[in-house]
Amino acid sequence: MRSEATICALATHGTGAISVIRISGPDAIRIVEGLFHAATRGKKLRDQAPSTIHFGTIRHRGKIIDEVLVSLFKSPQSYTGEDAIEISCHGSIYIQHKILELLVESGAVPAKPGEFTQRAFLNGKMDLSQAEAVADLIAAESEGAHQVALQQLRGGFSNQLKHLRGRLLHFISMIELELDFSEEDVEFADRQQLTELVGEIDLLINELIRSFRLGNVLKNGVPVAIIGRPNVGKSTLLNALLNEERAIVSDIEGTTRDSIEDTVNLQGITFRFIDTAGIRETAEPIENLGIRRTYQKIGQASIVLLLAEAGDDPTLIVQSVEAIRKQIAHGPQQLVVVLNKSDQLSGKELRDTLAELTVLPNERVIALSAKKGNHMDSLKGLLLELVNAGNIRHQDVVISNIRHFNALRSASESLSRVSEGLASALPSDLLAQDIREALHYLGEITGEVTTDEILGNIFKNFCIGK
Amino acid sequence: MRSEATICALATHGTGAISVIRISGPDAIRIVEGLFHAATRGKKLRDQAPSTIHFGTIRHRGKIIDEVLVSLFKSPQSYTGEDAIEISCHGSIYIQHKILELLVESGAVPAKPGEFTQRAFLNGKMDLSQAEAVADLIAAESEGAHQVALQQLRGGFSNQLKHLRGRLLHFISMIELELDFSEEDVEFADRQQLTELVGEIDLLINELIRSFRLGNVLKNGVPVAIIGRPNVGKSTLLNALLNEERAIVSDIEGTTRDSIEDTVNLQGITFRFIDTAGIRETAEPIENLGIRRTYQKIGQASIVLLLAEAGDDPTLIVQSVEAIRKQIAHGPQQLVVVLNKSDQLSGKELRDTLAELTVLPNERVIALSAKKGNHMDSLKGLLLELVNAGNIRHQDVVISNIRHFNALRSASESLSRVSEGLASALPSDLLAQDIREALHYLGEITGEVTTDEILGNIFKNFCIGK
């Protein structure tokens, strides 16, 4: 499956102090040798030890394009498993462009998105779920998303899956042997052991399936909608959450965020505030909550913060909650009533209001002052509690990829049929069919079973140069 | 002058496939060793050969932050001349931030803008004009700007200046010796040889001073103003120049430009169209050219393109030109009359118009159709001719830095006084004073003479990580 073309791409972005250009493939060293003049006269890249760095110039028709460092990697000790070179040049647009142009003129082809990682997969440097983790790792902006991606990159659950799938493969070959001797009615595959193995695999699979909700939260963040009538303090509340974090984010120069979305990171989990521009501008009174746009926002959210003033009539708050509940019916949204401007009430008044709101059976109620910053920590703690963040530290194996989730569910269904078949002493040929199906879905996750379509879908979303 | 602190910074920009973090200073290796776990068990960075690459993980309290490549450089074989390390990690904001944070916690300090290059200068890895060229090289977007910066980085004129200054230093020590023996009336410094040396230095200096206009054009581009009445085709003309180039620029993915300024690159020279947003919107009729805003634009330009229609009354065109000439008086602007929509005239009509415009003594006149793309090459050729681009290939030594320009002019003045002094047999002590002044200005260029203020001004404009 190894490709014959040598690919090249910019591996860094924009114009920093330096840029890195990657080349990988059978001709990588030859192509770069034609352009690179080592500062040490007569030094030939092909004769150098792998994993070494060489100073010199990139030249074109005798003219120097740049002074560069060339990092030399030799197959199989490289990211892709092929011969590979990284050229570290000055970060100017002109130089980047010119060196890439020269590489292409010398026979390299521009890499497609994710093609370096795809080659790493095809050359057995990583399995498919690890390859997918590379893109997730680069995109990770929070500690949670980073941890999930890194665990997956390090082989987290896929090593376990591969091991169990290997054992299942052994059983299918035994059962297929039985089919060859079907007239003799022998059992090569121990049904008791097979039942135990299926149980073991099913246990892991279901643990992984259950972890998806958390994995998804860690990877993609938690969508939160803040609703409430104008001037109740939606914008103040959001800013109070945002500002603290912004100060942390910008404390080391050169690490600014590209994103201008309103997201808040709490203990490594990203909370995304849906359409906050809209929320900030909204002039819908709480009585008109039936308006479609507000319900759309609620529909996208996992958590809905209904903001009211602590001094509002509790009866009206309860009515608002009931109106929302009616609309979302049995939707998955978790609803929190936030009583803002709590500092404007006396302790007794606040206690009375809270007492009246205890009629709400499922909603958490929290009182705070966004403007003064009072009790903001309670809100943060509640947000973390609602996404079950307490479990993150203790749970080692988490999946976050919808493709894995779907494959695991299909594998689980096949395995259920295998279990039933085993219980009802199903004939070997029918049993084998269900096991093969389970093997197929498990193999799709790690890439032991794959198609061009699956690979195409995975790598098209990578960035160029990875 | 070598600093004791170990500095760190991101050397790449934003979130590409990879990011590179640089660390330099006496503790660089020790600090990274505390965070880096080589994949090869027991491998210690300090024991590895210089200019080698090592795969492993960055960890914090046992938790893996990323899988990275560490490039090891040992003093003096590094960019800064100090022990230095480059960590090549996955290009996520979270990882960049986290690794920098860990480095700072371990004792590194965030680098100031240009601090790596400043250290390279202080450690004698490059002279001051070479250090300045690094920033120019990164900023270079055109071939011309790139060539000037690279030539300077490679030591272009500064090696020559340093050599001649060295010889002048020899003479001043001889003359100072004469002062010690002033009562004996001896001459240690051969006046004939000194006169020849001063002549040689003055020749080079004046060549460099003359090259500044071209160097400045190459580095900063040529400001061009397009003026003319509404609907005469200003925007069409600019787009015709821009479009061809845009197609070239975007032909390799991943090398997009950040700049959205209207600049056109012709044979490596950048032409910058001043305030083109304004030009596109302008509704000023040509008769109202007296309007201040138009004259401001003209005042900023090196080249003014006065756009008219080929079918316009030649007398009115001549009047417009004279009105502009009167305003700019003896300004340095070069004025070109561009007759647009030339395709709407017959050959004879066009010849007649051109004949009538020969009354203009200093203006070049060119006829074209921006819409149809006819004769656009003539305009491009003329633009290049006006900036004397033909000379670029033949002229090896070009300065582009206003600081160098000013120092060279001061040095030239001092040397003129030295020449006069030699001619008039000025006493040694007065002669020595002028020579010392020339030495001072020459030394400022290469950094043999410098102050914290000069260094501060130079490096504050660098990017972080360089």
PDB file of N, CA, C and O in Angstrom, chain A residues 57-103:
ATOM      1  N   THR A  57      22.473  26.107   3.076  1.00  0.00           N
ATOM      2  CA  THR A  57      21.619  27.013   2.314  1.00  0.00           C
ATOM      3  C   THR A  57      20.790  26.233   1.297  1.00  0.00           C
ATOM      4  O   THR A  57      21.208  25.193   0.812  1.00  0.00           O
ATOM      5  N   ILE A  58      19.607  26.768   1.015  1.00  0.00           N
ATOM      6  CA  ILE A  58      18.807  26.273  -0.105  1.00  0.00           C
ATOM      7  C   ILE A  58      19.141  27.180  -1.286  1.00  0.00           C
ATOM      8  O   ILE A  58      19.093  28.412  -1.162  1.00  0.00           O
ATOM      9  N   ARG A  59      19.528  26.585  -2.398  1.00  0.00           N
ATOM     10  CA  ARG A  59      19.919  27.395  -3.549  1.00  0.00           C
ATOM     11  C   ARG A  59      19.121  27.007  -4.780  1.00  0.00           C
ATOM     12  O   ARG A  59      18.695  25.863  -4.918  1.00  0.00           O
ATOM     13  N   HIS A  60      18.967  27.959  -5.640  1.00  0.00           N
ATOM     14  CA  HIS A  60      18.312  27.716  -6.921  1.00  0.00           C
ATOM     15  C   HIS A  60      19.141  28.409  -7.987  1.00  0.00           C
ATOM     16  O   HIS A  60      19.302  29.622  -7.947  1.00  0.00           O
ATOM     17  N   ARG A  61      19.648  27.637  -8.909  1.00  0.00           N
ATOM     18  CA  ARG A  61      20.530  28.159  -9.959  1.00  0.00           C
ATOM     19  C   ARG A  61      21.624  29.049  -9.366  1.00  0.00           C
ATOM     20  O   ARG A  61      21.826  30.193  -9.806  1.00  0.00           O
ATOM     21  N   GLY A  62      22.247  28.557  -8.328  1.00  0.00           N
ATOM     22  CA  GLY A  62      23.373  29.276  -7.738  1.00  0.00           C
ATOM     23  C   GLY A  62      22.976  30.405  -6.798  1.00  0.00           C
ATOM     24  O   GLY A  62      23.796  30.920  -6.059  1.00  0.00           O
ATOM     25  N   LYS A  63      21.677  30.801  -6.839  1.00  0.00           N
ATOM     26  CA  LYS A  63      21.248  31.911  -5.986  1.00  0.00           C
ATOM     27  C   LYS A  63      20.727  31.352  -4.656  1.00  0.00           C
ATOM     28  O   LYS A  63      19.957  30.398  -4.627  1.00  0.00           O
ATOM     29  N   ILE A  64      21.155  31.990  -3.554  1.00  0.00           N
ATOM     30  CA  ILE A  64      20.721  31.511  -2.239  1.00  0.00           C
ATOM     31  C   ILE A  64      19.297  31.957  -1.963  1.00  0.00           C
ATOM     32  O   ILE A  64      18.967  33.138  -2.107  1.00  0.00           O
ATOM     33  N   ILE A  65      18.458  31.019  -1.571  1.00  0.00           N
ATOM     34  CA  ILE A  65      17.078  31.352  -1.194  1.00  0.00           C
ATOM     35  C   ILE A  65      16.993  31.605   0.296  1.00  0.00           C
ATOM     36  O   ILE A  65      16.302  32.506   0.743  1.00  0.00           O
ATOM     37  N   ASP A  66      17.692  30.790   1.096  1.00  0.00           N
ATOM     38  CA  ASP A  66      17.663  30.997   2.540  1.00  0.00           C
ATOM     39  C   ASP A  66      18.759  30.167   3.212  1.00  0.00           C
ATOM     40  O   ASP A  66      19.234  29.186   2.649  1.00  0.00           O
ATOM     41  N   GLU A  67      19.123  30.591   4.396  1.00  0.00           N
ATOM     42  CA  GLU A  67      19.936  29.762   5.281  1.00  0.00           C
ATOM     43  C   GLU A  67      18.968  28.919   6.103  1.00  0.00           C
ATOM     44  O   GLU A  67      18.043  29.456   6.702  1.00  0.00           O
ATOM     45  N   VAL A  68      19.186  27.609   6.139  1.00  0.00           N
ATOM     46  CA  VAL A  68      18.205  26.726   6.767  1.00  0.00           C
ATOM     47  C   VAL A  68      18.880  25.673   7.646  1.00  0.00           C
ATOM     48  O   VAL A  68      20.089  25.443   7.554  1.00  0.00           O
ATOM     49  N   LEU A  69      18.052  25.042   8.494  1.00  0.00           N
ATOM     50  CA  LEU A  69      18.452  23.816   9.172  1.00  0.00           C
ATOM     51  C   LEU A  69      17.666  22.679   8.540  1.00  0.00           C
ATOM     52  O   LEU A  69      16.457  22.784   8.352  1.00  0.00           O
ATOM     53  N   VAL A  70      18.344  21.610   8.196  1.00  0.00           N
ATOM     54  CA  VAL A  70      17.679  20.444   7.621  1.00  0.00           C
ATOM     55  C   VAL A  70      17.732  19.307   8.655  1.00  0.00           C
ATOM     56  O   VAL A  70      18.810  18.931   9.113  1.00  0.00           O
ATOM     57  N   SER A  71      16.558  18.796   9.040  1.00  0.00           N
ATOM     58  CA  SER A  71      16.498  17.633   9.930  1.00  0.00           C
ATOM     59  C   SER A  71      16.272  16.398   9.080  1.00  0.00           C
ATOM     60  O   SER A  71      15.345  16.347   8.277  1.00  0.00           O
ATOM     61  N   LEU A  72      17.134  15.415   9.289  1.00  0.00           N
ATOM     62  CA  LEU A  72      17.126  14.214   8.453  1.00  0.00           C
ATOM     63  C   LEU A  72      16.551  13.027   9.221  1.00  0.00           C
ATOM     64  O   LEU A  72      17.000  12.719  10.324  1.00  0.00           O
ATOM     65  N   PHE A  73      15.533  12.403   8.645  1.00  0.00           N
ATOM     66  CA  PHE A  73      14.948  11.194   9.235  1.00  0.00           C
ATOM     67  C   PHE A  73      15.007  10.089   8.187  1.00  0.00           C
ATOM     68  O   PHE A  73      14.706  10.320   7.027  1.00  0.00           O
ATOM     69  N   LYS A  74      15.416   8.902   8.627  1.00  0.00           N
ATOM     70  CA  LYS A  74      15.483   7.808   7.667  1.00  0.00           C
ATOM     71  C   LYS A  74      14.469   6.722   8.014  1.00  0.00           C
ATOM     72  O   LYS A  74      14.260   6.414   9.189  1.00  0.00           O
ATOM     73  N   SER A  75      13.879   6.150   6.977  1.00  0.00           N
ATOM     74  CA  SER A  75      12.923   5.058   7.147  1.00  0.00           C
ATOM     75  C   SER A  75      13.573   3.932   7.945  1.00  0.00           C
ATOM     76  O   SER A  75      14.725   3.577   7.678  1.00  0.00           O
ATOM     77  N   PRO A  76      12.904   3.279   8.893  1.00  0.00           N
ATOM     78  CA  PRO A  76      11.531   3.546   9.332  1.00  0.00           C
ATOM     79  C   PRO A  76      11.437   4.524  10.500  1.00  0.00           C
ATOM     80  O   PRO A  76      10.357   4.693  11.031  1.00  0.00           O
ATOM     81  N   GLN A  77      12.567   5.153  10.884  1.00  0.00           N
ATOM     82  CA  GLN A  77      12.558   6.014  12.075  1.00  0.00           C
ATOM     83  C   GLN A  77      12.070   7.426  11.766  1.00  0.00           C
ATOM     84  O   GLN A  77      12.834   8.387  11.884  1.00  0.00           O
ATOM     85  N   SER A  78      10.849   7.539  11.276  1.00  0.00           N
ATOM     86  CA  SER A  78      10.301   8.874  11.025  1.00  0.00           C
ATOM     87  C   SER A  78       8.815   8.834  11.323  1.00  0.00           C
ATOM     88  O   SER A  78       8.255   7.756  11.565  1.00  0.00           O
ATOM     89  N   TYR A  79       8.194   9.985  11.279  1.00  0.00           N
ATOM     90  CA  TYR A  79       6.757  10.070  11.569  1.00  0.00           C
ATOM     91  C   TYR A  79       5.964   9.210  10.604  1.00  0.00           C
ATOM     92  O   TYR A  79       5.083   8.454  10.994  1.00  0.00           O
ATOM     93  N   THR A  80       6.297   9.306   9.312  1.00  0.00           N
ATOM     94  CA  THR A  80       5.553   8.557   8.297  1.00  0.00           C
ATOM     95  C   THR A  80       6.070   7.136   8.143  1.00  0.00           C
ATOM     96  O   THR A  80       5.425   6.319   7.506  1.00  0.00           O
ATOM     97  N   GLY A  81       7.256   6.852   8.659  1.00  0.00           N
ATOM     98  CA  GLY A  81       7.886   5.556   8.420  1.00  0.00           C
ATOM     99  C   GLY A  81       8.733   5.555   7.154  1.00  0.00           C
ATOM    100  O   GLY A  81       9.453   4.599   6.882  1.00  0.00           O
ATOM    101  N   GLU A  82       8.626   6.664   6.363  1.00  0.00           N
ATOM    102  CA  GLU A  82       9.420   6.780   5.137  1.00  0.00           C
ATOM    103  C   GLU A  82      10.658   7.634   5.408  1.00  0.00           C
ATOM    104  O   GLU A  82      10.789   8.231   6.475  1.00  0.00           O
ATOM    105  N   ASP A  83      11.543   7.739   4.424  1.00  0.00           N
ATOM    106  CA  ASP A  83      12.578   8.759   4.501  1.00  0.00           C
ATOM    107  C   ASP A  83      11.874  10.111   4.580  1.00  0.00           C
ATOM    108  O   ASP A  83      10.913  10.361   3.838  1.00  0.00           O
ATOM    109  N   ALA A  84      12.345  10.968   5.435  1.00  0.00           N
ATOM    110  CA  ALA A  84      11.652  12.247   5.584  1.00  0.00           C
ATOM    111  C   ALA A  84      12.641  13.334   5.967  1.00  0.00           C
ATOM    112  O   ALA A  84      13.685  13.062   6.567  1.00  0.00           O
ATOM    113  N   ILE A  85      12.289  14.567   5.587  1.00  0.00           N
ATOM    114  CA  ILE A  85      13.149  15.706   5.893  1.00  0.00           C
ATOM    115  C   ILE A  85      12.284  16.864   6.349  1.00  0.00           C
ATOM    116  O   ILE A  85      11.180  17.065   5.842  1.00  0.00           O
ATOM    117  N   GLU A  86      12.772  17.591   7.334  1.00  0.00           N
ATOM    118  CA  GLU A  86      12.111  18.839   7.709  1.00  0.00           C
ATOM    119  C   GLU A  86      13.090  19.985   7.473  1.00  0.00           C
ATOM    120  O   GLU A  86      14.220  19.945   7.966  1.00  0.00           O
ATOM    121  N   ILE A  87      12.645  20.960   6.710  1.00  0.00           N
ATOM    122  CA  ILE A  87      13.477  22.133   6.457  1.00  0.00           C
ATOM    123  C   ILE A  87      12.970  23.253   7.351  1.00  0.00           C
ATOM    124  O   ILE A  87      11.816  23.662   7.251  1.00  0.00           O
ATOM    125  N   SER A  88      13.828  23.735   8.228  1.00  0.00           N
ATOM    126  CA  SER A  88      13.459  24.834   9.114  1.00  0.00           C
ATOM    127  C   SER A  88      14.046  26.115   8.518  1.00  0.00           C
ATOM    128  O   SER A  88      15.256  26.313   8.504  1.00  0.00           O
ATOM    129  N   CYS A  89      13.171  26.959   7.942  1.00  0.00           N
ATOM    130  CA  CYS A  89      13.639  28.164   7.244  1.00  0.00           C
ATOM    131  C   CYS A  89      13.119  29.416   7.955  1.00  0.00           C
ATOM    132  O   CYS A  89      12.347  29.329   8.899  1.00  0.00           O
ATOM    133  N   HIS A  90      13.561  30.596   7.511  1.00  0.00           N
ATOM    134  CA  HIS A  90      13.013  31.829   8.061  1.00  0.00           C
ATOM    135  C   HIS A  90      11.540  31.929   7.665  1.00  0.00           C
ATOM    136  O   HIS A  90      11.171  31.570   6.544  1.00  0.00           O
ATOM    137  N   GLY A  91      10.735  32.452   8.564  1.00  0.00           N
ATOM    138  CA  GLY A  91       9.287  32.403   8.361  1.00  0.00           C
ATOM    139  C   GLY A  91       8.709  33.452   7.426  1.00  0.00           C
ATOM    140  O   GLY A  91       7.677  34.029   7.748  1.00  0.00           O
ATOM    141  N   SER A  92       9.332  33.690   6.297  1.00  0.00           N
ATOM    142  CA  SER A  92       8.726  34.660   5.376  1.00  0.00           C
ATOM    143  C   SER A  92       7.880  33.942   4.332  1.00  0.00           C
ATOM    144  O   SER A  92       8.195  32.835   3.902  1.00  0.00           O
ATOM    145  N   ILE A  93       6.804  34.588   3.943  1.00  0.00           N
ATOM    146  CA  ILE A  93       5.907  34.065   2.910  1.00  0.00           C
ATOM    147  C   ILE A  93       6.708  33.751   1.654  1.00  0.00           C
ATOM    148  O   ILE A  93       6.543  32.709   1.038  1.00  0.00           O
ATOM    149  N   TYR A  94       7.585  34.682   1.286  1.00  0.00           N
ATOM    150  CA  TYR A  94       8.333  34.505   0.045  1.00  0.00           C
ATOM    151  C   TYR A  94       9.183  33.228   0.102  1.00  0.00           C
ATOM    152  O   TYR A  94       9.204  32.436  -0.845  1.00  0.00           O
ATOM    153  N   ILE A  95       9.880  33.036   1.213  1.00  0.00           N
ATOM    154  CA  ILE A  95      10.764  31.873   1.333  1.00  0.00           C
ATOM    155  C   ILE A  95       9.970  30.567   1.356  1.00  0.00           C
ATOM    156  O   ILE A  95      10.304  29.608   0.661  1.00  0.00           O
ATOM    157  N   GLN A  96       8.905  30.540   2.160  1.00  0.00           N
ATOM    158  CA  GLN A  96       8.038  29.343   2.204  1.00  0.00           C
ATOM    159  C   GLN A  96       7.624  28.946   0.801  1.00  0.00           C
ATOM    160  O   GLN A  96       7.739  27.797   0.380  1.00  0.00           O
ATOM    161  N   HIS A  97       7.087  29.938   0.110  1.00  0.00           N
ATOM    162  CA  HIS A  97       6.530  29.733  -1.212  1.00  0.00           C
ATOM    163  C   HIS A  97       7.613  29.235  -2.179  1.00  0.00           C
ATOM    164  O   HIS A  97       7.419  28.294  -2.935  1.00  0.00           O
ATOM    165  N   LYS A  98       8.765  29.886  -2.102  1.00  0.00           N
ATOM    166  CA  LYS A  98       9.844  29.579  -3.036  1.00  0.00           C
ATOM    167  C   LYS A  98      10.388  28.167  -2.815  1.00  0.00           C
ATOM    168  O   LYS A  98      10.615  27.428  -3.783  1.00  0.00           O
ATOM    169  N   ILE A  99      10.596  27.798  -1.564  1.00  0.00           N
ATOM    170  CA  ILE A  99      11.143  26.464  -1.291  1.00  0.00           C
ATOM    171  C   ILE A  99      10.145  25.392  -1.718  1.00  0.00           C
ATOM    172  O   ILE A  99      10.515  24.389  -2.338  1.00  0.00           O
ATOM    173  N   LEU A 100       8.861  25.604  -1.424  1.00  0.00           N
ATOM    174  CA  LEU A 100       7.853  24.622  -1.858  1.00  0.00           C
ATOM    175  C   LEU A 100       7.840  24.496  -3.378  1.00  0.00           C
ATOM    176  O   LEU A 100       7.754  23.401  -3.930  1.00  0.00           O
ATOM    177  N   GLU A 101       7.949  25.650  -4.033  1.00  0.00           N
ATOM    178  CA  GLU A 101       7.980  25.670  -5.495  1.00  0.00           C
ATOM    179  C   GLU A 101       9.166  24.845  -6.015  1.00  0.00           C
ATOM    180  O   GLU A 101       9.017  24.048  -6.940  1.00  0.00           O
ATOM    181  N   LEU A 102      10.329  25.034  -5.408  1.00  0.00           N
ATOM    182  CA  LEU A 102      11.521  24.308  -5.841  1.00  0.00           C
ATOM    183  C   LEU A 102      11.380  22.805  -5.588  1.00  0.00           C
ATOM    184  O   LEU A 102      11.809  21.988  -6.405  1.00  0.00           O
ATOM    185  N   LEU A 103      10.768  22.450  -4.461  1.00  0.00           N
ATOM    186  CA  LEU A 103      10.572  21.026  -4.155  1.00  0.00           C
ATOM    187  C   LEU A 103       9.661  20.393  -5.203  1.00  0.00           C
ATOM    188  O   LEU A 103       9.910  19.288  -5.676  1.00  0.00           O
TER     189      LEU A 103
END
